[in-house]
PDB file of C-alpha atoms and ligand atoms in Angstrom:
ATOM      1  CA  MET A   7     -23.687  63.838 -48.580  1.00 95.00           C
ATOM      2  CA  ILE A   8     -20.369  65.268 -49.188  1.00 98.00           C
ATOM      3  CA  GLN A   9     -19.987  64.531 -53.182  1.00 98.00           C
ATOM      4  CA  ILE A  10     -15.988  64.233 -54.771  1.00 98.00           C
ATOM      5  CA  ARG A  11     -16.038  64.221 -58.197  1.00 98.00           C
ATOM      6  CA  SER A  12     -13.916  64.334 -61.278  1.00 98.00           C
ATOM      7  CA  VAL A  13     -10.532  64.890 -59.129  1.00 98.00           C
ATOM      8  CA  SER A  14      -7.334  65.128 -61.691  1.00 98.00           C
ATOM      9  CA  LYS A  15      -4.216  65.890 -60.555  1.00 98.00           C
ATOM     10  CA  SER A  16      -0.670  65.566 -62.187  1.00 98.00           C
ATOM     11  CA  PHE A  17       2.302  66.310 -61.437  1.00 97.00           C
ATOM     12  CA  ASN A  18       5.470  66.962 -63.742  1.00 95.00           C
ATOM     13  CA  GLY A  19       3.003  65.836 -66.232  1.00 94.00           C
ATOM     14  CA  THR A  20       2.236  62.359 -64.380  1.00 96.00           C
ATOM     15  CA  LYS A  21      -1.399  61.841 -63.152  1.00 97.00           C
ATOM     16  CA  VAL A  22      -1.651  61.082 -59.948  1.00 97.00           C
ATOM     17  CA  LEU A  23      -5.344  61.482 -59.613  1.00 98.00           C
ATOM     18  CA  ASP A  24      -7.553  60.310 -62.744  1.00 97.00           C
ATOM     19  CA  GLY A  25     -10.893  61.566 -62.916  1.00 97.00           C
ATOM     20  CA  LEU A  26     -11.753  60.329 -58.853  1.00 97.00           C
ATOM     21  CA  ASP A  27     -15.399  60.255 -57.734  1.00 97.00           C
ATOM     22  CA  LEU A  28     -16.458  59.683 -54.090  1.00 97.00           C
ATOM     23  CA  ASP A  29     -19.150  60.271 -52.105  1.00 97.00           C
ATOM     24  CA  ILE A  30     -18.884  60.526 -48.393  1.00 97.00           C
ATOM     25  CA  PRO A  31     -22.346  60.160 -46.473  1.00 97.00           C
ATOM     26  CA  ARG A  32     -22.807  62.207 -43.638  1.00 97.00           C
ATOM     27  CA  GLN A  33     -22.140  60.542 -39.917  1.00 97.00           C
ATOM     28  CA  ASN A  34     -19.735  57.801 -42.021  1.00 97.00           C
ATOM     29  CA  VAL A  35     -16.317  56.560 -41.696  1.00 97.00           C
ATOM     30  CA  VAL A  36     -15.049  56.572 -44.883  1.00 98.00           C
ATOM     31  CA  THR A  37     -11.139  54.937 -45.036  1.00 97.00           C
ATOM     32  CA  VAL A  38      -9.236  54.909 -48.402  1.00 97.00           C
ATOM     33  CA  ILE A  39      -6.897  52.294 -48.982  1.00 96.00           C
ATOM     34  CA  GLY A  40      -4.419  51.819 -51.355  1.00 96.00           C
ATOM     35  CA  PRO A  41      -0.624  51.586 -52.306  1.00 95.00           C
ATOM     36  CA  SER A  42       1.950  53.834 -51.467  1.00 93.00           C
ATOM     37  CA  GLY A  43       2.102  56.908 -54.021  1.00 94.00           C
ATOM     38  CA  SER A  44      -1.279  56.184 -55.165  1.00 95.00           C
ATOM     39  CA  GLY A  45      -2.592  60.129 -54.709  1.00 96.00           C
ATOM     40  CA  LYS A  46      -4.763  59.225 -51.133  1.00 97.00           C
ATOM     41  CA  SER A  47      -2.534  62.196 -49.579  1.00 96.00           C
ATOM     42  CA  THR A  48      -3.106  64.386 -52.834  1.00 97.00           C
ATOM     43  CA  LEU A  49      -6.500  64.163 -52.437  1.00 97.00           C
ATOM     44  CA  LEU A  50      -7.054  65.115 -49.141  1.00 97.00           C
ATOM     45  CA  ARG A  51      -4.723  68.088 -49.624  1.00 96.00           C
ATOM     46  CA  ILE A  52      -6.701  69.049 -52.500  1.00 97.00           C
ATOM     47  CA  LEU A  53      -9.927  68.864 -50.678  1.00 97.00           C
ATOM     48  CA  ASP A  54      -8.466  71.719 -48.085  1.00 94.00           C
ATOM     49  CA  PHE A  55      -6.737  73.590 -51.044  1.00 96.00           C
ATOM     50  CA  HIS A  56      -2.988  72.983 -49.995  1.00 94.00           C
ATOM     51  CA  GLU A  57      -2.834  71.444 -53.158  1.00 96.00           C
ATOM     52  CA  GLN A  58      -4.560  72.618 -56.074  1.00 96.00           C
ATOM     53  CA  ALA A  59      -6.668  70.371 -58.140  1.00 98.00           C
ATOM     54  CA  ASP A  60      -6.050  69.905 -62.347  1.00 98.00           C
ATOM     55  CA  SER A  61      -9.723  69.568 -62.574  1.00 98.00           C
ATOM     56  CA  GLY A  62     -12.642  68.686 -59.804  1.00 98.00           C
ATOM     57  CA  THR A  63     -15.419  70.505 -57.141  1.00 98.00           C
ATOM     58  CA  VAL A  64     -16.444  69.122 -53.874  1.00 98.00           C
ATOM     59  CA  ASP A  65     -19.995  69.759 -52.839  1.00 98.00           C
ATOM     60  CA  PHE A  66     -21.190  69.768 -49.466  1.00 97.00           C
ATOM     61  CA  GLY A  67     -24.632  69.908 -50.068  1.00 96.00           C
ATOM     62  CA  ASP A  68     -24.735  73.698 -51.331  1.00 94.00           C
ATOM     63  CA  GLY A  69     -23.841  73.570 -53.916  1.00 95.00           C
ATOM     64  CA  PRO A  70     -20.144  72.210 -55.974  1.00 97.00           C
ATOM     65  CA  VAL A  71     -16.929  74.064 -55.570  1.00 97.00           C
ATOM     66  CA  ASP A  72     -14.453  74.317 -58.123  1.00 98.00           C
ATOM     67  CA  LEU A  73     -11.143  72.376 -56.489  1.00 98.00           C
ATOM     68  CA  THR A  74      -9.123  74.550 -59.347  1.00 98.00           C
ATOM     69  CA  THR A  75     -10.495  78.020 -57.363  1.00 95.00           C
ATOM     70  CA  THR A  76      -7.982  80.759 -56.644  1.00 94.00           C
ATOM     71  CA  ASN A  77     -11.060  82.662 -55.128  1.00 95.00           C
ATOM     72  CA  THR A  78     -10.406  83.232 -51.320  1.00 95.00           C
ATOM     73  CA  ALA A  79     -14.212  83.332 -50.170  1.00 95.00           C
ATOM     74  CA  ASP A  80     -14.664  79.826 -52.086  1.00 95.00           C
ATOM     75  CA  ILE A  81     -11.383  78.476 -50.079  1.00 96.00           C
ATOM     76  CA  ARG A  82     -12.314  79.913 -47.016  1.00 94.00           C
ATOM     77  CA  LYS A  83     -16.004  78.548 -47.337  1.00 95.00           C
ATOM     78  CA  VAL A  84     -14.463  74.897 -47.675  1.00 96.00           C
ATOM     79  CA  ARG A  85     -11.321  75.166 -45.489  1.00 95.00           C
ATOM     80  CA  SER A  86     -14.280  76.199 -42.897  1.00 94.00           C
ATOM     81  CA  LYS A  87     -16.155  73.031 -42.710  1.00 97.00           C
ATOM     82  CA  ILE A  88     -13.203  70.741 -42.596  1.00 97.00           C
ATOM     83  CA  GLY A  89     -11.067  69.725 -39.577  1.00 95.00           C
ATOM     84  CA  PHE A  90      -7.410  68.486 -40.529  1.00 94.00           C
ATOM     85  CA  VAL A  91      -5.365  65.672 -38.537  1.00 95.00           C
ATOM     86  CA  PHE A  92      -1.831  65.327 -39.806  1.00 90.00           C
ATOM     87  CA  GLN A  93       0.201  62.260 -39.979  1.00 89.00           C
ATOM     88  CA  ASN A  94       3.025  64.245 -37.547  1.00 89.00           C
ATOM     89  CA  TYR A  95       0.286  66.088 -35.814  1.00 91.00           C
ATOM     90  CA  ASN A  96       1.813  69.716 -36.375  1.00 91.00           C
ATOM     91  CA  LEU A  97       1.590  70.852 -33.063  1.00 95.00           C
ATOM     92  CA  PHE A  98       3.099  74.342 -31.972  1.00 95.00           C
ATOM     93  CA  LEU A  99       5.613  73.134 -29.857  1.00 96.00           C
ATOM     94  CA  ASN A 100       5.797  76.299 -27.877  1.00 97.00           C
ATOM     95  CA  LYS A 101       2.146  76.027 -26.544  1.00 97.00           C
ATOM     96  CA  ASN A 102       1.124  73.540 -24.425  1.00 98.00           C
ATOM     97  CA  ALA A 103      -2.051  71.317 -25.151  1.00 98.00           C
ATOM     98  CA  LEU A 104      -4.582  73.685 -23.834  1.00 98.00           C
ATOM     99  CA  GLN A 105      -2.980  76.835 -26.167  1.00 97.00           C
ATOM    100  CA  ASN A 106      -2.709  74.131 -29.247  1.00 97.00           C
ATOM    101  CA  VAL A 107      -6.415  73.366 -29.108  1.00 97.00           C
ATOM    102  CA  ALA A 108      -7.509  77.289 -28.544  1.00 97.00           C
ATOM    103  CA  GLU A 109      -5.137  78.533 -30.901  1.00 94.00           C
ATOM    104  CA  GLY A 110      -7.434  78.160 -34.051  1.00 91.00           C
ATOM    105  CA  LEU A 111     -10.939  78.502 -31.798  1.00 94.00           C
ATOM    106  CA  ILE A 112      -9.679  82.052 -31.328  1.00 96.00           C
ATOM    107  CA  TYR A 113      -7.704  83.174 -34.636  1.00 91.00           C
ATOM    108  CA  SER A 114      -9.642  81.420 -37.250  1.00 87.00           C
ATOM    109  CA  ARG A 115     -13.223  81.521 -35.500  1.00 89.00           C
ATOM    110  CA  GLY A 116     -13.096  84.721 -33.579  1.00 92.00           C
ATOM    111  CA  VAL A 117     -14.057  82.943 -30.406  1.00 96.00           C
ATOM    112  CA  LYS A 118     -13.247  85.058 -27.084  1.00 97.00           C
ATOM    113  CA  PRO A 119     -10.331  83.429 -25.207  1.00 96.00           C
ATOM    114  CA  GLU A 120     -12.364  82.516 -21.784  1.00 96.00           C
ATOM    115  CA  GLN A 121     -15.246  80.651 -24.102  1.00 97.00           C
ATOM    116  CA  ALA A 122     -11.639  78.701 -26.067  1.00 97.00           C
ATOM    117  CA  ARG A 123     -10.005  77.781 -23.079  1.00 97.00           C
ATOM    118  CA  LYS A 124     -13.606  76.226 -22.153  1.00 97.00           C
ATOM    119  CA  ILE A 125     -14.325  74.377 -25.396  1.00 97.00           C
ATOM    120  CA  ALA A 126     -10.376  73.488 -25.357  1.00 97.00           C
ATOM    121  CA  LEU A 127     -10.639  71.926 -22.446  1.00 97.00           C
ATOM    122  CA  GLU A 128     -13.742  69.960 -23.082  1.00 97.00           C
ATOM    123  CA  GLN A 129     -12.154  68.483 -25.980  1.00 97.00           C
ATOM    124  CA  LEU A 130      -9.112  67.477 -24.362  1.00 97.00           C
ATOM    125  CA  ASP A 131     -11.734  65.806 -21.906  1.00 96.00           C
ATOM    126  CA  ARG A 132     -13.258  64.171 -25.072  1.00 94.00           C
ATOM    127  CA  VAL A 133      -9.701  62.365 -25.983  1.00 95.00           C
ATOM    128  CA  GLY A 134      -8.974  61.853 -22.319  1.00 95.00           C
ATOM    129  CA  LEU A 135      -6.366  64.106 -22.012  1.00 96.00           C
ATOM    130  CA  ALA A 136      -7.785  66.567 -19.484  1.00 95.00           C
ATOM    131  CA  ASP A 137      -5.231  66.134 -17.133  1.00 97.00           C
ATOM    132  CA  PHE A 138      -2.444  66.411 -19.597  1.00 97.00           C
ATOM    133  CA  ALA A 139      -4.279  70.341 -20.788  1.00 97.00           C
ATOM    134  CA  ASP A 140      -1.051  72.564 -19.621  1.00 98.00           C
ATOM    135  CA  ARG A 141       1.812  69.992 -21.008  1.00 98.00           C
ATOM    136  CA  TYR A 142       4.278  70.829 -23.968  1.00 98.00           C
ATOM    137  CA  PRO A 143       4.023  68.662 -26.667  1.00 97.00           C
ATOM    138  CA  SER A 144       7.619  67.672 -25.936  1.00 97.00           C
ATOM    139  CA  THR A 145       6.325  65.796 -22.769  1.00 97.00           C
ATOM    140  CA  LEU A 146       3.674  64.062 -24.469  1.00 96.00           C
ATOM    141  CA  SER A 147       3.753  60.538 -26.092  1.00 94.00           C
ATOM    142  CA  GLY A 148       3.391  60.395 -29.760  1.00 94.00           C
ATOM    143  CA  GLY A 149      -0.425  59.348 -28.949  1.00 94.00           C
ATOM    144  CA  GLN A 150      -1.235  61.984 -26.925  1.00 96.00           C
ATOM    145  CA  GLN A 151       0.137  64.390 -29.143  1.00 96.00           C
ATOM    146  CA  GLN A 152      -2.006  62.598 -32.046  1.00 95.00           C
ATOM    147  CA  ARG A 153      -5.002  63.032 -29.956  1.00 96.00           C
ATOM    148  CA  VAL A 154      -4.283  66.652 -28.958  1.00 97.00           C
ATOM    149  CA  GLY A 155      -4.467  67.373 -32.706  1.00 97.00           C
ATOM    150  CA  ILE A 156      -7.292  65.163 -33.196  1.00 97.00           C
ATOM    151  CA  ALA A 157      -8.930  67.592 -30.486  1.00 97.00           C
ATOM    152  CA  ARG A 158      -7.722  70.847 -32.228  1.00 97.00           C
ATOM    153  CA  ALA A 159      -9.774  69.443 -35.191  1.00 97.00           C
ATOM    154  CA  VAL A 160     -12.920  68.595 -33.677  1.00 97.00           C
ATOM    155  CA  ALA A 161     -12.820  72.059 -31.523  1.00 97.00           C
ATOM    156  CA  LEU A 162     -13.827  73.810 -34.676  1.00 95.00           C
ATOM    157  CA  ASN A 163     -16.929  71.542 -35.095  1.00 94.00           C
ATOM    158  CA  PRO A 164     -15.675  70.727 -38.619  1.00 96.00           C
ATOM    159  CA  GLU A 165     -18.573  68.988 -41.004  1.00 98.00           C
ATOM    160  CA  LEU A 166     -15.800  66.479 -42.226  1.00 98.00           C
ATOM    161  CA  LEU A 167     -12.943  65.461 -40.298  1.00 98.00           C
ATOM    162  CA  VAL A 168     -10.146  64.483 -42.497  1.00 98.00           C
ATOM    163  CA  LEU A 169      -7.247  62.333 -41.011  1.00 97.00           C
ATOM    164  CA  ASP A 170      -3.793  61.101 -43.165  1.00 96.00           C
ATOM    165  CA  GLU A 171      -2.378  58.340 -41.826  1.00 94.00           C
ATOM    166  CA  PRO A 172      -3.260  59.262 -38.218  1.00 93.00           C
ATOM    167  CA  THR A 173      -1.537  56.425 -36.711  1.00 90.00           C
ATOM    168  CA  SER A 174       1.758  55.823 -39.306  1.00 88.00           C
ATOM    169  CA  ALA A 175       4.350  57.662 -36.760  1.00 87.00           C
ATOM    170  CA  LEU A 176       3.343  56.179 -33.790  1.00 87.00           C
ATOM    171  CA  ASP A 177       4.825  53.266 -32.120  1.00 85.00           C
ATOM    172  CA  PRO A 178       2.591  50.347 -32.104  1.00 82.00           C
ATOM    173  CA  GLU A 179       1.721  50.638 -28.451  1.00 83.00           C
ATOM    174  CA  MET A 180       0.221  54.098 -29.451  1.00 84.00           C
ATOM    175  CA  VAL A 181      -2.190  53.029 -31.897  1.00 86.00           C
ATOM    176  CA  THR A 182      -5.064  51.964 -29.755  1.00 86.00           C
ATOM    177  CA  GLY A 183      -5.644  54.735 -27.841  1.00 89.00           C
ATOM    178  CA  VAL A 184      -5.630  56.983 -31.359  1.00 91.00           C
ATOM    179  CA  LEU A 185      -7.748  54.274 -32.843  1.00 90.00           C
ATOM    180  CA  GLU A 186     -10.316  54.364 -29.895  1.00 91.00           C
ATOM    181  CA  VAL A 187     -10.623  58.003 -30.117  1.00 93.00           C
ATOM    182  CA  ILE A 188     -11.529  58.186 -33.747  1.00 93.00           C
ATOM    183  CA  LYS A 189     -13.826  54.952 -33.224  1.00 92.00           C
ATOM    184  CA  GLN A 190     -15.597  57.242 -30.670  1.00 93.00           C
ATOM    185  CA  LEU A 191     -16.081  60.108 -32.861  1.00 95.00           C
ATOM    186  CA  GLY A 192     -17.233  57.673 -35.277  1.00 94.00           C
ATOM    187  CA  GLN A 193     -19.866  56.583 -33.366  1.00 93.00           C
ATOM    188  CA  ASP A 194     -20.553  60.273 -31.776  1.00 94.00           C
ATOM    189  CA  GLY A 195     -21.815  61.121 -35.739  1.00 95.00           C
ATOM    190  CA  MET A 196     -18.742  62.786 -36.951  1.00 97.00           C
ATOM    191  CA  THR A 197     -18.202  62.608 -40.607  1.00 98.00           C
ATOM    192  CA  MET A 198     -14.957  61.493 -41.488  1.00 98.00           C
ATOM    193  CA  LEU A 199     -12.480  60.742 -44.666  1.00 98.00           C
ATOM    194  CA  MET A 200      -9.266  58.454 -43.386  1.00 97.00           C
ATOM    195  CA  VAL A 201      -6.275  57.625 -45.073  1.00 96.00           C
ATOM    196  CA  THR A 202      -4.514  54.474 -43.161  1.00 93.00           C
ATOM    197  CA  HIS A 203      -2.113  51.975 -44.133  1.00 88.00           C
ATOM    198  CA  GLU A 204      -3.497  49.898 -40.967  1.00 87.00           C
ATOM    199  CA  MET A 205      -5.990  47.854 -42.276  1.00 90.00           C
ATOM    200  CA  ARG A 206      -6.900  46.386 -39.453  1.00 87.00           C
ATOM    201  CA  PHE A 207      -7.524  49.712 -38.416  1.00 84.00           C
ATOM    202  CA  ALA A 208      -9.478  50.229 -41.641  1.00 91.00           C
ATOM    203  CA  TYR A 209     -11.576  47.439 -40.714  1.00 91.00           C
ATOM    204  CA  GLU A 210     -12.831  48.440 -36.929  1.00 88.00           C
ATOM    205  CA  ALA A 211     -13.290  52.359 -37.847  1.00 88.00           C
ATOM    206  CA  SER A 212     -14.735  52.638 -40.667  1.00 95.00           C
ATOM    207  CA  SER A 213     -18.491  52.703 -41.963  1.00 94.00           C
ATOM    208  CA  SER A 214     -16.830  52.356 -46.349  1.00 96.00           C
ATOM    209  CA  VAL A 215     -13.224  51.419 -47.233  1.00 97.00           C
ATOM    210  CA  VAL A 216     -12.395  53.097 -50.637  1.00 97.00           C
ATOM    211  CA  PHE A 217      -9.298  50.932 -52.840  1.00 97.00           C
ATOM    212  CA  ILE A 218      -8.187  53.485 -54.831  1.00 97.00           C
ATOM    213  CA  GLU A 219      -5.096  52.917 -57.520  1.00 96.00           C
ATOM    214  CA  GLY A 220      -4.424  54.327 -60.586  1.00 92.00           C
ATOM    215  CA  GLY A 221      -6.051  57.992 -59.860  1.00 94.00           C
ATOM    216  CA  HIS A 222      -9.278  56.360 -59.213  1.00 93.00           C
ATOM    217  CA  VAL A 223     -11.447  54.276 -56.801  1.00 96.00           C
ATOM    218  CA  VAL A 224     -11.683  50.438 -57.524  1.00 97.00           C
ATOM    219  CA  GLU A 225     -13.808  49.550 -55.158  1.00 96.00           C
ATOM    220  CA  GLN A 226     -16.171  50.667 -52.600  1.00 96.00           C
ATOM    221  CA  GLY A 227     -17.910  48.664 -50.158  1.00 96.00           C
ATOM    222  CA  ASP A 228     -18.252  48.155 -46.262  1.00 95.00           C
ATOM    223  CA  PRO A 229     -15.193  47.023 -44.280  1.00 96.00           C
ATOM    224  CA  LYS A 230     -16.087  43.386 -44.295  1.00 95.00           C
ATOM    225  CA  GLN A 231     -17.081  42.998 -48.347  1.00 95.00           C
ATOM    226  CA  ILE A 232     -13.469  44.568 -48.816  1.00 95.00           C
ATOM    227  CA  PHE A 233     -11.566  42.901 -46.923  1.00 94.00           C
ATOM    228  CA  GLU A 234     -13.382  39.788 -47.252  1.00 93.00           C
ATOM    229  CA  HIS A 235     -14.754  39.319 -50.826  1.00 93.00           C
ATOM    230  CA  PRO A 236     -13.273  42.246 -52.777  1.00 95.00           C
ATOM    231  CA  THR A 237     -15.148  41.895 -56.316  1.00 95.00           C
ATOM    232  CA  GLN A 238     -12.586  43.343 -57.889  1.00 96.00           C
ATOM    233  CA  GLN A 239      -8.747  41.096 -58.682  1.00 95.00           C
ATOM    234  CA  ARG A 240      -6.989  44.481 -57.925  1.00 95.00           C
ATOM    235  CA  THR A 241      -8.221  44.959 -54.539  1.00 95.00           C
ATOM    236  CA  ALA A 242      -7.749  41.398 -53.568  1.00 94.00           C
ATOM    237  CA  GLU A 243      -3.738  41.600 -54.544  1.00 94.00           C
ATOM    238  CA  PHE A 244      -3.704  44.779 -52.729  1.00 94.00           C
ATOM    239  CA  LEU A 245      -5.008  43.159 -49.781  1.00 93.00           C
ATOM    240  CA  SER A 246      -2.723  40.035 -49.339  1.00 90.00           C
ATOM    241  CA  SER A 247       0.655  42.062 -50.480  1.00 88.00           C
ATOM    242  CA  THR A 248      -0.464  43.745 -46.795  1.00 82.00           C
ATOM    243  CA  ASN A 249       0.206  41.565 -43.949  1.00 61.00           C
ATOM    244  CA  ASN A 250      -1.707  44.014 -41.941  1.00 53.00           C
ATOM    245  CA  VAL A 251      -4.788  42.249 -43.013  1.00 51.00           C
ATOM    246  CA  LEU A 252      -3.498  39.075 -41.084  1.00 44.00           C
ATOM    247  CA  MET A 253      -4.709  41.061 -37.728  1.00 50.00           C
ATOM    248  CA  ILE A 254      -8.292  41.166 -38.807  1.00 48.00           C
ATOM    249  CA  PRO A 255      -9.857  38.889 -35.798  1.00 48.00           C
ATOM    250  CA  ALA A 256     -10.696  35.576 -37.583  1.00 44.00           C
ATOM    251  CA  ALA A 257     -14.305  35.276 -36.364  1.00 42.00           C
ATOM    252  CA  ALA A 258     -15.291  38.897 -36.957  1.00 40.00           C
TER     253      ALA A 258
HETATM  254  P1  ADP B  23       0.167  58.634 -51.214  1.00 59.52           P
HETATM  255  O1  ADP B  23      -0.280  59.752 -49.880  1.00 59.52           O
HETATM  256  O2  ADP B  23      -1.174  58.027 -51.726  1.00 59.52           O
HETATM  257  O3  ADP B  23       0.644  57.872 -50.822  1.00 59.52           O
HETATM  258  P2  ADP B  23       0.480  61.035 -52.835  1.00 59.52           P
HETATM  259  O4  ADP B  23      -0.918  61.623 -53.133  1.00 59.52           O
HETATM  260  O5  ADP B  23       1.408  61.431 -51.565  1.00 59.52           O
HETATM  261  O6  ADP B  23       0.613  59.722 -52.486  1.00 59.52           O
HETATM  262  O7  ADP B  23       1.678  60.927 -53.804  1.00 59.52           O
HETATM  263  C1  ADP B  23       1.198  60.484 -55.295  1.00 59.52           C
HETATM  264  C2  ADP B  23       2.399  60.327 -56.204  1.00 59.52           C
HETATM  265  O8  ADP B  23       2.452  62.180 -56.328  1.00 59.52           O
HETATM  266  C3  ADP B  23       3.634  60.660 -55.727  1.00 59.52           C
HETATM  267  O9  ADP B  23       4.476  59.986 -56.348  1.00 59.52           O
HETATM  268  C4  ADP B  23       4.118  61.883 -55.079  1.00 59.52           C
HETATM  269  O10 ADP B  23       5.628  61.576 -55.455  1.00 59.52           O
HETATM  270  C5  ADP B  23       3.534  62.705 -56.286  1.00 59.52           C
HETATM  271  N1  ADP B  23       3.617  64.012 -55.597  1.00 59.52           N
HETATM  272  C6  ADP B  23       2.613  64.320 -54.681  1.00 59.52           C
HETATM  273  N2  ADP B  23       3.236  65.797 -54.093  1.00 59.52           N
HETATM  274  C7  ADP B  23       3.755  65.998 -54.881  1.00 59.52           C
HETATM  275  C8  ADP B  23       4.384  67.237 -55.355  1.00 59.52           C
HETATM  276  N3  ADP B  23       4.504  68.459 -54.294  1.00 59.52           N
HETATM  277  N4  ADP B  23       5.378  67.686 -56.107  1.00 59.52           N
HETATM  278  C9  ADP B  23       5.628  66.619 -57.131  1.00 59.52           C
HETATM  279  N5  ADP B  23       4.842  65.324 -57.064  1.00 59.52           N
HETATM  280  C10 ADP B  23       4.383  65.185 -55.785  1.00 59.52           C
HETATM  281 MG1   MG B  24       0.280  59.839 -48.265  1.00 59.52          MG
END
């Protein structure tokens, strides 16, 4: 179990996260939903020390690490456990797909180039892009670029894969391929913390859905419960305000 505790963060005096607690069981896909501006991206960025929390800890089972720390050894330790998939892929445009995936292995993990290349090819194959290894990002579709982004994060063998709206920059016809890759990773036992505004996606890919608002968790449960029988009024109101929810298959 990965435990996130008491995470708070204010920007310019406005509290965005207010003592948020979250548990991520190993080999589960935990999906965070909530209104725009509710601090979802901030939470993910704090976990990876891209943003400094005002308070809070994360514990991967080897003791809590203070999320306000500036100790580089602690930061490196946590970062080495997390793979990050960005909304806008963040690929190196001057490197091909293989180089994009191999890069982190070589430079942050000290893997020998030949071995890194081999791992990168395996991971590209896993996301259905074995034949695209030498293609540059500008020649790939958004969905393919995002699958390279996923392969790059997974190649580092993280304990936790964090995905911030992995499909929100994609045309609708590209979403399915990325969804399938993420579902497969989940079935392969990858522990994931994902933010998405695609409710069908959350419904299909998650073991657990967390609704956050006002800086804390309003409700957490399995997807069926959250989407079909939310216990909190606020969750029901949020879901009815997103027309996405209509895409849930009625007989599921
Ligand atoms: P979400 O991902 O849920 O849409 P965010 O975490 O991006 O929300 O943002 C939460 C709130 O914090 C928003 O009001 C946003 O404007 C604000 N915010 C996020 N990052 C910063 C920052 N670096 N400086 C100032 N305000 C920020
Ligand atoms: Mg966001």
